[in-house]
Short mmCIF file of C-alpha atoms in Angstrom, two decimals:
data_model
loop_
_atom_site.label_atom_id
_atom_site.label_comp_id
_atom_site.label_asym_id
_atom_site.label_seq_id
_atom_site.Cartn_x
_atom_site.Cartn_y
_atom_site.Cartn_z
CA UNK G 1 -4.07 41.58 -24.01
CA UNK G 2 -5.15 41.55 -20.38
CA UNK G 3 -6.36 38.58 -18.36
CA UNK G 4 -8.98 39.45 -15.77
CA UNK G 5 -9.02 37.06 -12.85
CA UNK G 6 -12.18 36.17 -10.99
CA UNK G 7 -12.92 38.14 -7.81
CA UNK G 8 -10.74 36.89 -4.96
CA UNK G 9 -8.84 34.44 -7.21
CA UNK G 10 -6.14 32.66 -5.23
CA UNK G 11 -2.49 33.64 -5.39
CA UNK G 12 -1.74 30.15 -6.72
CA UNK G 13 -4.15 30.66 -9.63
CA UNK G 14 -2.57 34.01 -10.48
CA UNK G 15 0.90 32.48 -10.25
CA UNK G 16 -0.04 29.73 -12.74
CA UNK G 17 -1.25 32.30 -15.25
CA UNK G 18 1.90 34.36 -14.76
CA UNK G 19 4.12 31.29 -15.18
CA UNK G 20 2.41 30.30 -18.44
CA UNK G 21 2.88 33.79 -19.89
CA UNK G 22 6.54 33.98 -18.94
CA UNK G 23 7.21 30.43 -20.20
CA UNK G 24 6.29 31.72 -23.66
CA UNK G 25 8.93 34.45 -23.46
CA UNK G 26 6.43 37.22 -22.68
CA UNK G 27 6.20 39.62 -19.73
CA UNK G 28 3.38 39.43 -17.20
CA UNK G 29 2.40 42.68 -15.52
CA UNK G 30 0.27 42.27 -12.38
CA UNK G 31 -2.20 44.89 -11.21
CA UNK G 32 -3.71 43.81 -7.90
CA UNK G 33 -6.89 45.58 -6.83
CA UNK G 34 -8.82 45.16 -3.62
CA UNK G 35 -10.93 42.37 -5.18
CA UNK G 36 -9.73 41.69 -8.72
CA UNK G 37 -6.28 41.01 -10.12
CA UNK G 38 -5.50 41.88 -13.74
CA UNK G 39 -2.59 40.24 -15.54
CA UNK G 40 -1.30 42.26 -18.47
CA UNK G 41 0.59 40.52 -21.26
CA UNK G 42 3.41 42.52 -22.80
CA UNK G 43 4.90 41.17 -26.03
CA UNK G 44 3.79 39.18 -29.07
CA UNK G 45 0.51 37.64 -27.92
CA UNK G 46 0.48 35.21 -30.87
CA UNK G 47 2.94 33.15 -28.82
CA UNK G 48 0.02 32.26 -26.56
CA UNK G 49 -2.01 30.74 -29.39
CA UNK G 50 -3.45 27.41 -28.33
CA UNK G 51 -2.62 27.93 -24.64
CA UNK G 52 -6.31 28.05 -23.63
CA UNK G 53 -5.64 30.54 -20.86
CA UNK G 54 -9.36 31.13 -20.40
CA UNK G 55 -9.66 27.55 -19.11
CA UNK G 56 -7.14 28.04 -16.31
CA UNK G 57 -8.38 28.14 -12.74
CA UNK G 58 -9.47 31.60 -11.60
CA UNK G 59 -9.58 33.24 -15.04
CA UNK G 60 -12.68 35.35 -15.64
CA UNK G 61 -12.04 36.58 -19.19
CA UNK G 62 -9.47 37.81 -21.69
CA UNK G 63 -9.67 41.32 -23.14
CA UNK G 64 -7.71 42.53 -26.16
CA UNK G 65 -5.83 45.82 -25.78
CA UNK G 66 -5.73 47.60 -29.12
CA UNK G 67 -3.69 50.61 -28.02
CA UNK G 68 0.07 50.42 -28.59
CA UNK G 69 0.80 51.62 -25.06
CA UNK G 70 0.26 48.91 -22.46
CA UNK G 71 1.86 49.72 -19.10
CA UNK G 72 0.44 53.26 -19.13
CA UNK G 73 -2.98 51.97 -20.12
CA UNK G 74 -5.87 52.10 -17.66
CA UNK G 75 -7.02 48.70 -18.90
CA UNK G 76 -3.80 47.23 -17.49
CA UNK G 77 -4.07 49.16 -14.25
CA UNK G 78 -7.69 50.23 -13.52
CA UNK G 79 -6.87 51.96 -10.24
CA UNK G 80 -5.27 55.40 -10.49
CA UNK G 81 -1.58 55.35 -9.56
CA UNK G 82 -0.11 57.34 -6.71
CA UNK G 83 3.49 58.27 -7.50
CA UNK G 84 6.02 58.71 -4.67
CA UNK G 85 8.45 61.58 -5.23
CA UNK G 86 10.83 62.46 -2.43
CA UNK G 87 8.71 63.38 0.57
CA UNK G 88 5.45 63.80 -1.32
CA UNK G 89 2.90 61.69 -3.19
CA UNK G 90 1.33 62.67 -6.51
CA UNK G 91 -2.09 61.33 -7.40
CA UNK G 92 -5.73 61.04 -6.30
CA UNK G 93 -6.91 62.97 -3.26
CA UNK G 94 -4.07 65.48 -3.26
CA UNK G 95 -3.26 68.59 -5.26
CA UNK G 96 0.50 68.74 -5.73
CA UNK G 97 2.03 72.13 -6.50
CA UNK G 98 5.52 72.36 -7.99
CA UNK G 99 6.90 75.89 -7.89
CA UNK G 100 10.12 77.79 -8.34
CA UNK G 101 12.13 79.66 -10.95
CA UNK G 102 12.35 78.62 -14.58
CA UNK G 103 16.15 78.78 -14.35
CA UNK G 104 18.44 78.55 -11.34
CA UNK G 105 20.46 81.75 -11.50
CA UNK G 106 22.22 81.90 -8.13
CA UNK G 107 22.31 80.37 -4.67
CA UNK G 108 20.39 83.26 -3.10
CA UNK G 109 17.75 83.37 -5.84
CA UNK G 110 16.95 79.67 -5.47
CA UNK G 111 17.04 79.65 -1.68
CA UNK G 112 14.73 82.65 -1.44
CA UNK G 113 12.37 80.99 -3.91
CA UNK G 114 12.39 77.69 -2.03
CA UNK G 115 11.55 79.32 1.29
CA UNK G 116 8.77 81.41 -0.28
CA UNK G 117 7.04 78.60 -2.17
CA UNK G 118 7.27 76.28 0.85
CA UNK G 119 5.65 78.94 3.02
CA UNK G 120 2.83 79.37 0.49
CA UNK G 121 2.09 75.62 0.40
CA UNK G 122 4.07 74.08 -2.46
CA UNK G 123 5.56 70.66 -1.79
CA UNK G 124 7.96 70.37 -4.76
CA UNK G 125 10.68 72.84 -5.72
CA UNK G 126 11.26 73.24 -9.44
CA UNK G 127 14.28 74.88 -11.00
CA UNK G 128 16.15 74.50 -14.26
CA UNK G 129 19.87 73.73 -14.21
CA UNK G 130 19.88 72.76 -17.90
CA UNK G 131 17.89 75.06 -20.16
CA UNK G 132 17.04 74.03 -23.74
CA UNK G 133 16.60 77.51 -25.23
CA UNK G 134 15.41 78.46 -28.69
CA UNK G 135 18.44 80.71 -29.16
CA UNK G 136 21.96 79.35 -28.55
CA UNK G 137 22.86 82.78 -27.14
CA UNK G 138 20.25 82.67 -24.35
CA UNK G 139 21.13 81.63 -20.79
CA UNK G 140 21.69 77.87 -20.83
CA UNK G 141 21.71 77.21 -17.07
CA UNK G 142 24.28 76.67 -14.31
CA UNK G 143 24.32 72.90 -14.82
CA UNK G 144 25.94 70.98 -11.90
CA UNK G 145 26.47 74.14 -9.86
CA UNK G 146 22.73 74.77 -10.04
CA UNK G 147 22.00 71.19 -9.04
CA UNK G 148 24.14 71.62 -5.93
CA UNK G 149 22.04 74.67 -5.02
CA UNK G 150 18.90 72.61 -5.63
CA UNK G 151 20.04 69.83 -3.32
CA UNK G 152 20.86 72.31 -0.56
CA UNK G 153 17.53 74.11 -0.94
CA UNK G 154 15.68 70.82 -0.69
CA UNK G 155 17.57 69.84 2.45
CA UNK G 156 16.98 73.23 4.12
CA UNK G 157 13.25 73.45 3.33
CA UNK G 158 12.27 69.78 3.22
CA UNK G 159 10.86 70.23 -0.28
CA UNK G 160 11.04 67.49 -2.89
CA UNK G 161 13.15 68.66 -5.85
CA UNK G 162 12.68 68.30 -9.60
CA UNK G 163 14.91 69.38 -12.48
CA UNK G 164 14.74 68.99 -16.25
CA UNK G 165 17.37 66.86 -17.95
CA UNK G 166 18.24 67.42 -21.60
CA UNK G 167 20.87 64.77 -22.30
CA UNK G 168 22.36 61.58 -20.93
CA UNK G 169 25.20 63.60 -19.39
CA UNK G 170 22.70 65.88 -17.64
CA UNK G 171 20.70 62.90 -16.42
CA UNK G 172 23.73 61.12 -14.99
CA UNK G 173 24.61 64.28 -13.06
CA UNK G 174 21.08 65.17 -11.93
CA UNK G 175 20.35 61.79 -10.30
CA UNK G 176 23.00 62.61 -7.69
CA UNK G 177 21.19 65.76 -6.57
CA UNK G 178 17.41 65.75 -7.17
CA UNK G 179 14.41 63.61 -6.19
CA UNK G 180 12.60 63.67 -9.53
CA UNK G 181 13.52 64.10 -13.19
CA UNK G 182 11.67 66.17 -15.76
CA UNK G 183 11.64 65.42 -19.48
CA UNK G 184 10.70 68.62 -21.29
CA UNK G 185 8.42 69.11 -24.28
CA UNK G 186 11.30 69.28 -26.76
CA UNK G 187 12.60 65.90 -25.59
CA UNK G 188 9.28 64.05 -25.30
CA UNK G 189 10.25 61.81 -28.21
CA UNK G 190 13.96 61.63 -27.45
CA UNK G 191 13.60 57.89 -27.04
CA UNK G 192 17.15 57.21 -25.88
CA UNK G 193 16.76 59.80 -23.12
CA UNK G 194 13.40 58.27 -22.15
CA UNK G 195 15.02 54.84 -21.83
CA UNK G 196 17.77 56.21 -19.60
CA UNK G 197 15.21 58.05 -17.47
CA UNK G 198 13.43 54.74 -17.03
CA UNK G 199 16.66 53.10 -15.89
CA UNK G 200 17.43 55.94 -13.44
CA UNK G 201 15.13 54.64 -10.71
CA UNK G 202 13.83 58.16 -10.03
CA UNK G 203 10.24 59.26 -10.66
CA UNK G 204 9.88 61.11 -13.96
CA UNK G 205 7.59 63.93 -15.02
CA UNK G 206 7.01 63.81 -18.77
CA UNK G 207 5.81 66.98 -20.49
CA UNK G 208 3.66 66.79 -23.59
CA UNK G 209 5.49 67.66 -26.81
CA UNK G 210 4.81 70.89 -28.68
CA UNK G 211 2.68 69.18 -31.33
CA UNK G 212 2.18 65.72 -29.81
CA UNK G 213 -1.07 63.81 -29.84
CA UNK G 214 -2.21 62.24 -26.59
CA UNK G 215 -1.42 58.78 -27.96
CA UNK G 216 2.13 59.85 -28.83
CA UNK G 217 2.48 61.28 -25.33
CA UNK G 218 1.33 58.04 -23.71
CA UNK G 219 3.65 56.00 -25.92
CA UNK G 220 6.52 58.21 -24.76
CA UNK G 221 5.55 57.40 -21.16
CA UNK G 222 5.58 53.73 -22.16
CA UNK G 223 9.27 54.00 -23.05
CA UNK G 224 10.05 55.05 -19.47
CA UNK G 225 7.80 52.42 -17.92
CA UNK G 226 9.16 49.65 -20.15
CA UNK G 227 12.46 49.97 -18.28
CA UNK G 228 10.94 48.95 -14.94
CA UNK G 229 10.04 52.47 -13.87
CA UNK G 230 6.29 52.75 -13.09
CA UNK G 231 6.68 56.18 -11.47
CA UNK G 232 5.70 58.51 -14.29
CA UNK G 233 3.71 61.75 -14.01
CA UNK G 234 2.33 63.43 -17.13
CA UNK G 235 2.32 67.22 -17.57
CA UNK G 236 0.11 69.14 -19.99
CA UNK G 237 1.96 72.39 -20.85
CA UNK G 238 0.15 73.63 -23.92
CA UNK G 239 0.50 72.71 -27.57
CA UNK G 240 1.40 74.72 -30.65
CA UNK G 241 -1.56 76.07 -32.65
CA UNK G 242 -2.19 79.07 -34.91
CA UNK G 243 -3.12 81.26 -31.91
CA UNK G 244 -0.56 83.94 -30.94
CA UNK G 245 -2.33 85.61 -28.00
CA UNK G 246 -0.70 83.08 -25.68
CA UNK G 247 2.66 81.36 -25.80
CA UNK G 248 0.95 78.00 -26.42
CA UNK G 249 -2.63 76.74 -26.36
CA UNK G 250 -3.44 75.01 -23.08
CA UNK G 251 -5.34 71.82 -23.92
CA UNK G 252 -7.33 71.27 -20.74
CA UNK G 253 -9.40 68.60 -22.47
CA UNK G 254 -6.25 66.47 -22.31
CA UNK G 255 -6.75 66.10 -18.55
CA UNK G 256 -10.04 64.15 -18.63
CA UNK G 257 -8.86 62.26 -21.74
CA UNK G 258 -5.72 61.11 -19.92
CA UNK G 259 -7.73 60.18 -16.85
CA UNK G 260 -9.96 58.01 -19.06
CA UNK G 261 -7.08 56.36 -20.93
CA UNK G 262 -4.34 56.08 -18.31
CA UNK G 263 -3.83 55.46 -14.61
CA UNK G 264 -0.91 57.90 -14.46
CA UNK G 265 -1.30 61.23 -12.64
CA UNK G 266 -1.54 64.33 -14.84
CA UNK G 267 -0.60 67.84 -13.81
CA UNK G 268 -0.89 71.16 -15.67
CA UNK G 269 1.71 73.88 -16.28
CA UNK G 270 -0.24 77.11 -16.89
CA UNK G 271 2.97 79.16 -16.85
CA UNK G 272 4.48 77.67 -20.01
CA UNK G 273 1.06 77.17 -21.55
CA UNK G 274 0.06 80.83 -21.48
CA UNK G 275 3.37 82.67 -21.18
CA UNK G 276 1.48 85.55 -19.57
CA UNK G 277 1.49 86.18 -15.82
CA UNK G 278 -2.11 87.46 -15.76
CA UNK G 279 -3.50 84.26 -17.27
CA UNK G 280 -1.91 81.81 -14.84
CA UNK G 281 -4.49 82.06 -12.03
CA UNK G 282 -7.61 81.46 -14.16
CA UNK G 283 -5.95 78.57 -16.01
CA UNK G 284 -4.76 77.04 -12.73
CA UNK G 285 -8.32 77.13 -11.39
CA UNK G 286 -9.65 75.63 -14.61
CA UNK G 287 -7.04 72.86 -14.45
CA UNK G 288 -8.22 71.84 -10.98
CA UNK G 289 -11.83 71.81 -12.16
CA UNK G 290 -10.80 69.61 -15.11
CA UNK G 291 -9.39 67.03 -12.68
CA UNK G 292 -5.66 67.74 -12.69
CA UNK G 293 -3.60 66.12 -9.94
CA UNK G 294 -1.34 69.13 -9.61
CA UNK G 295 0.14 72.31 -11.00
CA UNK G 296 3.58 73.54 -12.01
CA UNK G 297 4.01 77.29 -11.47
CA UNK G 298 7.00 79.50 -12.19
CA UNK G 299 7.95 81.81 -9.33
CA UNK G 300 10.83 84.30 -9.19
CA UNK G 301 11.95 86.88 -6.58
CA UNK G 302 12.19 89.55 -9.32
CA UNK G 303 10.52 88.47 -12.59
CA UNK G 304 11.63 91.62 -14.42
CA UNK G 305 15.25 90.55 -13.81
CA UNK G 306 14.79 86.88 -14.64
CA UNK G 307 17.24 85.33 -17.09
CA UNK G 308 14.49 83.05 -18.42
CA UNK G 309 10.71 83.43 -18.81
CA UNK G 310 10.24 86.52 -16.66
CA UNK G 311 6.87 87.49 -18.24
CA UNK G 312 5.26 84.25 -17.06
CA UNK G 313 6.81 84.16 -13.58
CA UNK G 314 4.89 85.14 -10.46
CA UNK G 315 6.34 87.18 -7.61
CA UNK G 316 6.35 85.63 -4.15
CA UNK G 317 3.34 87.75 -3.20
CA UNK G 318 1.41 86.76 -6.32
CA UNK G 319 2.14 83.09 -5.74
CA UNK G 320 0.99 83.27 -2.13
CA UNK G 321 -2.24 84.95 -3.24
CA UNK G 322 -2.74 82.31 -5.94
CA UNK G 323 -2.34 79.45 -3.47
CA UNK G 324 -4.91 81.00 -1.16
CA UNK G 325 -7.34 81.46 -4.04
CA UNK G 326 -6.95 77.83 -5.18
CA UNK G 327 -8.00 76.27 -1.89
CA UNK G 328 -11.79 76.53 -2.47
CA UNK G 329 -11.36 74.96 -5.91
CA UNK G 330 -9.34 72.11 -4.45
CA UNK G 331 -11.99 71.62 -1.75
CA UNK G 332 -14.72 71.39 -4.40
CA UNK G 333 -12.79 68.63 -6.14
CA UNK G 334 -12.15 66.78 -2.87
CA UNK G 335 -8.41 67.41 -2.94
CA UNK G 336 -5.98 68.56 -0.29
CA UNK G 337 -2.75 70.47 -0.71
#
């Protein structure tokens, strides 16, 4: 449930409500707006039976929350969240672009990519040091060596850095090198990994699972947030359908649905969604029009030589052209790079 306080309710009134909730062994989650404070109750609300909260000073009304996810719910937090990640902020008013190679292959490859995407306007450098591949014989990533390259590239260019983690071991190593963690589609419901990501203290980007519903996706975000980590960004990267013309089917309707159901920022990955270089630009433009807070784009100095996902990677020149073409769309949506 959520308890909506009256406009401009005093801090003392809010504190009394919070104290009552916590005295019953529940958790009170405060969302303070410019005029109204909302107190979310996390836990078994039957413990509050007979407490007559609605009679407490400053309480406007009590609203039941039927969804299983609470902390990620817009009812708990009506104002859209702005998530700090390294030197950038992800959320309303901005259009955040994460760009870089699918896999970190070498020091020179990553450094060249970092310089190029920074010049074109990206603010976050992406690069995979741990690669969960369909085939065990495919390139699995440089692991900690790649993370060291990532840290250096971030320091040289000033870009925020993000890397996918695939296990607890990978997570424990990555937190020493990057600014933000990524949980990939295959691990969206790896609940133990989600818990550890929540405990990490770093912002987390959570990709939608291959066949996950939006409610399952939001419940996965709840796992991270339940461990005192409110800094979660959602990423729509396409879902598995019967269609074979693209790698996945990009569900752009998920963007407005998420914005209606959750306060968390949502970005779109047209690279993994389509798997085809030629489709990235139109889907990126459509994502902005749908209300996405950002994009994740794969960029490689020589896509034909890439060890992972070359067909969906843009060259430096293509990425620069894409960024220029996106500006009018961002302007129309009132967003700035």
